[in-house]
């Protein structure tokens, strides 16, 4: 165990390194208390008796798989794509941010998977709009590229498919694909 992380060495040679701040009891414990743990007979649970803390290796592995998947999905998404086009705010005398419990974690905004789905939809739409935008430009040659893109934007906004930030991104992406 290091000062800032819990390292779990697996039978298959793999290692899980988890920040201690994810485990409040371990985070505030002394180094001696952190070192005083037992591994269950099955090897599936880590137990700190003094701290009354049990950590399931299966849960740690599931969290690691989710983080790995989230990192892969995030790497696929354009870095300039908005993270949260529709922040969830609740009304009242004091502002509140809405969150959701997903896999034992409080999530505010989009998950990596939800963001990837939104980006994939916007990227696909941008690709499909290339032909439509070029057709509109040919039909109205007196319009500048900016006017043609504004016409495309109005059409997208009428559909109500995207949040404003996503529409902004889509139009910039379309401009780039057309080299306008």
GROMACS .gro file of C-alpha atoms in nm:
model
  180
    1UNK     CA    1   0.000   0.000   0.000
    2UNK     CA    2   0.133   0.341  -0.097
    3UNK     CA    3   0.046   0.672   0.069
    4UNK     CA    4  -0.210   0.763  -0.196
    5UNK     CA    5  -0.324   0.434  -0.351
    6UNK     CA    6  -0.433   0.079  -0.283
    7UNK     CA    7  -0.248  -0.173  -0.498
    8UNK     CA    8  -0.406  -0.516  -0.545
    9UNK     CA    9  -0.188  -0.779  -0.711
   10UNK     CA   10  -0.397  -1.042  -0.891
   11UNK     CA   11  -0.313  -1.411  -0.943
   12UNK     CA   12  -0.296  -1.362  -1.320
   13UNK     CA   13  -0.018  -1.107  -1.280
   14UNK     CA   14  -0.241  -0.803  -1.319
   15UNK     CA   15  -0.240  -0.511  -1.078
   16UNK     CA   16  -0.525  -0.285  -0.973
   17UNK     CA   17  -0.416   0.057  -0.849
   18UNK     CA   18  -0.699   0.250  -0.692
   19UNK     CA   19  -0.670   0.598  -0.534
   20UNK     CA   20  -0.725   0.575  -0.158
   21UNK     CA   21  -0.954   0.879  -0.168
   22UNK     CA   22  -1.220   0.642  -0.309
   23UNK     CA   23  -1.228   0.464   0.028
   24UNK     CA   24  -1.301   0.718   0.300
   25UNK     CA   25  -1.205   0.490   0.591
   26UNK     CA   26  -0.871   0.399   0.433
   27UNK     CA   27  -0.806   0.757   0.329
   28UNK     CA   28  -0.821   0.888   0.687
   29UNK     CA   29  -0.656   0.583   0.846
   30UNK     CA   30  -0.300   0.579   0.970
   31UNK     CA   31  -0.041   0.387   0.767
   32UNK     CA   32  -0.035   0.123   1.041
   33UNK     CA   33  -0.413   0.079   1.023
   34UNK     CA   34  -0.398   0.050   0.644
   35UNK     CA   35  -0.138  -0.226   0.667
   36UNK     CA   36  -0.345  -0.425   0.917
   37UNK     CA   37  -0.573  -0.617   0.679
   38UNK     CA   38  -0.663  -0.974   0.596
   39UNK     CA   39  -0.751  -1.147   0.272
   40UNK     CA   40  -1.054  -1.377   0.291
   41UNK     CA   41  -1.000  -1.751   0.247
   42UNK     CA   42  -1.155  -1.729  -0.099
   43UNK     CA   43  -0.927  -1.438  -0.189
   44UNK     CA   44  -1.221  -1.226  -0.294
   45UNK     CA   45  -1.249  -0.980  -0.003
   46UNK     CA   46  -0.998  -0.752   0.167
   47UNK     CA   47  -1.086  -0.689   0.533
   48UNK     CA   48  -0.959  -0.414   0.766
   49UNK     CA   49  -1.090  -0.523   1.108
   50UNK     CA   50  -0.981  -0.209   1.298
   51UNK     CA   51  -1.154   0.011   1.042
   52UNK     CA   52  -1.460  -0.212   0.989
   53UNK     CA   53  -1.395  -0.194   0.614
   54UNK     CA   54  -1.450  -0.471   0.358
   55UNK     CA   55  -1.358  -0.429  -0.008
   56UNK     CA   56  -1.463  -0.682  -0.271
   57UNK     CA   57  -1.197  -0.763  -0.529
   58UNK     CA   58  -1.477  -0.842  -0.776
   59UNK     CA   59  -1.614  -0.487  -0.730
   60UNK     CA   60  -1.266  -0.342  -0.778
   61UNK     CA   61  -1.225  -0.538  -1.102
   62UNK     CA   62  -1.569  -0.430  -1.227
   63UNK     CA   63  -1.481  -0.066  -1.152
   64UNK     CA   64  -1.148  -0.106  -1.334
   65UNK     CA   65  -1.324  -0.255  -1.638
   66UNK     CA   66  -1.574   0.034  -1.640
   67UNK     CA   67  -1.295   0.293  -1.614
   68UNK     CA   68  -1.106   0.119  -1.897
   69UNK     CA   69  -1.421   0.117  -2.114
   70UNK     CA   70  -1.486   0.483  -2.032
   71UNK     CA   71  -1.130   0.574  -2.127
   72UNK     CA   72  -1.162   0.389  -2.461
   73UNK     CA   73  -1.492   0.562  -2.540
   74UNK     CA   74  -1.360   0.903  -2.436
   75UNK     CA   75  -1.056   0.854  -2.662
   76UNK     CA   76  -1.292   0.799  -2.960
   77UNK     CA   77  -1.481   1.125  -2.905
   78UNK     CA   78  -1.355   1.447  -3.056
   79UNK     CA   79  -1.195   1.648  -2.771
   80UNK     CA   80  -1.398   1.958  -2.863
   81UNK     CA   81  -1.733   1.776  -2.838
   82UNK     CA   82  -1.936   1.914  -2.545
   83UNK     CA   83  -1.936   1.709  -2.226
   84UNK     CA   84  -2.277   1.805  -2.101
   85UNK     CA   85  -2.516   1.974  -2.342
   86UNK     CA   86  -2.802   1.968  -2.092
   87UNK     CA   87  -2.688   2.012  -1.731
   88UNK     CA   88  -2.953   1.892  -1.491
   89UNK     CA   89  -3.052   2.172  -1.256
   90UNK     CA   90  -3.341   2.158  -1.015
   91UNK     CA   91  -3.541   2.465  -0.925
   92UNK     CA   92  -3.598   2.589  -0.574
   93UNK     CA   93  -3.479   2.854  -0.334
   94UNK     CA   94  -3.132   2.700  -0.338
   95UNK     CA   95  -2.986   2.581  -0.668
   96UNK     CA   96  -2.934   2.206  -0.688
   97UNK     CA   97  -2.760   1.988  -0.942
   98UNK     CA   98  -2.931   1.663  -1.028
   99UNK     CA   99  -2.729   1.344  -1.027
  100UNK     CA  100  -2.792   0.976  -1.091
  101UNK     CA  101  -2.666   0.666  -0.914
  102UNK     CA  102  -2.505   0.443  -1.175
  103UNK     CA  103  -2.310   0.135  -1.066
  104UNK     CA  104  -2.279   0.271  -0.714
  105UNK     CA  105  -2.144   0.610  -0.826
  106UNK     CA  106  -2.313   0.949  -0.831
  107UNK     CA  107  -2.300   1.078  -1.189
  108UNK     CA  108  -2.376   1.441  -1.275
  109UNK     CA  109  -2.406   1.500  -1.646
  110UNK     CA  110  -2.333   1.249  -1.918
  111UNK     CA  111  -2.146   0.925  -1.866
  112UNK     CA  112  -1.862   0.848  -2.106
  113UNK     CA  113  -2.090   0.603  -2.287
  114UNK     CA  114  -2.376   0.855  -2.318
  115UNK     CA  115  -2.132   1.117  -2.448
  116UNK     CA  116  -1.993   0.871  -2.703
  117UNK     CA  117  -2.347   0.791  -2.826
  118UNK     CA  118  -2.427   1.166  -2.862
  119UNK     CA  119  -2.096   1.228  -3.044
  120UNK     CA  120  -2.148   0.929  -3.275
  121UNK     CA  121  -2.494   1.055  -3.366
  122UNK     CA  122  -2.361   1.407  -3.435
  123UNK     CA  123  -2.064   1.279  -3.638
  124UNK     CA  124  -2.296   1.058  -3.845
  125UNK     CA  125  -2.532   1.350  -3.902
  126UNK     CA  126  -2.242   1.574  -4.009
  127UNK     CA  127  -2.133   1.312  -4.264
  128UNK     CA  128  -2.488   1.284  -4.399
  129UNK     CA  129  -2.526   1.662  -4.421
  130UNK     CA  130  -2.228   1.702  -4.656
  131UNK     CA  131  -2.431   1.596  -4.961
  132UNK     CA  132  -2.741   1.794  -4.854
  133UNK     CA  133  -2.534   2.108  -4.790
  134UNK     CA  134  -2.356   2.082  -5.126
  135UNK     CA  135  -2.694   2.036  -5.298
  136UNK     CA  136  -2.829   2.346  -5.123
  137UNK     CA  137  -2.520   2.545  -5.223
  138UNK     CA  138  -2.562   2.436  -5.586
  139UNK     CA  139  -2.933   2.520  -5.581
  140UNK     CA  140  -2.865   2.869  -5.440
  141UNK     CA  141  -2.525   2.971  -5.585
  142UNK     CA  142  -2.586   3.332  -5.483
  143UNK     CA  143  -2.562   3.234  -5.114
  144UNK     CA  144  -2.230   3.244  -4.935
  145UNK     CA  145  -2.103   2.940  -4.748
  146UNK     CA  146  -2.207   3.106  -4.421
  147UNK     CA  147  -2.563   3.158  -4.543
  148UNK     CA  148  -2.583   2.797  -4.662
  149UNK     CA  149  -2.461   2.672  -4.325
  150UNK     CA  150  -2.714   2.894  -4.146
  151UNK     CA  151  -2.989   2.740  -4.359
  152UNK     CA  152  -2.867   2.391  -4.261
  153UNK     CA  153  -2.857   2.494  -3.895
  154UNK     CA  154  -3.216   2.621  -3.901
  155UNK     CA  155  -3.326   2.290  -4.050
  156UNK     CA  156  -3.147   2.096  -3.775
  157UNK     CA  157  -3.286   2.322  -3.502
  158UNK     CA  158  -3.641   2.274  -3.631
  159UNK     CA  159  -3.603   1.898  -3.584
  160UNK     CA  160  -3.513   1.943  -3.215
  161UNK     CA  161  -3.270   1.652  -3.222
  162UNK     CA  162  -2.975   1.821  -3.055
  163UNK     CA  163  -2.893   2.052  -2.768
  164UNK     CA  164  -2.760   2.394  -2.865
  165UNK     CA  165  -2.398   2.307  -2.780
  166UNK     CA  166  -2.421   1.992  -2.991
  167UNK     CA  167  -2.566   2.190  -3.281
  168UNK     CA  168  -2.279   2.439  -3.251
  169UNK     CA  169  -2.031   2.150  -3.265
  170UNK     CA  170  -2.216   1.988  -3.558
  171UNK     CA  171  -2.204   2.305  -3.765
  172UNK     CA  172  -1.833   2.355  -3.698
  173UNK     CA  173  -1.771   1.992  -3.789
  174UNK     CA  174  -1.972   2.031  -4.111
  175UNK     CA  175  -1.773   2.345  -4.196
  176UNK     CA  176  -1.449   2.150  -4.146
  177UNK     CA  177  -1.567   1.852  -4.352
  178UNK     CA  178  -1.661   2.085  -4.637
  179UNK     CA  179  -1.337   2.284  -4.593
  180UNK     CA  180  -1.543   2.605  -4.590
   0.00000   0.00000   0.00000
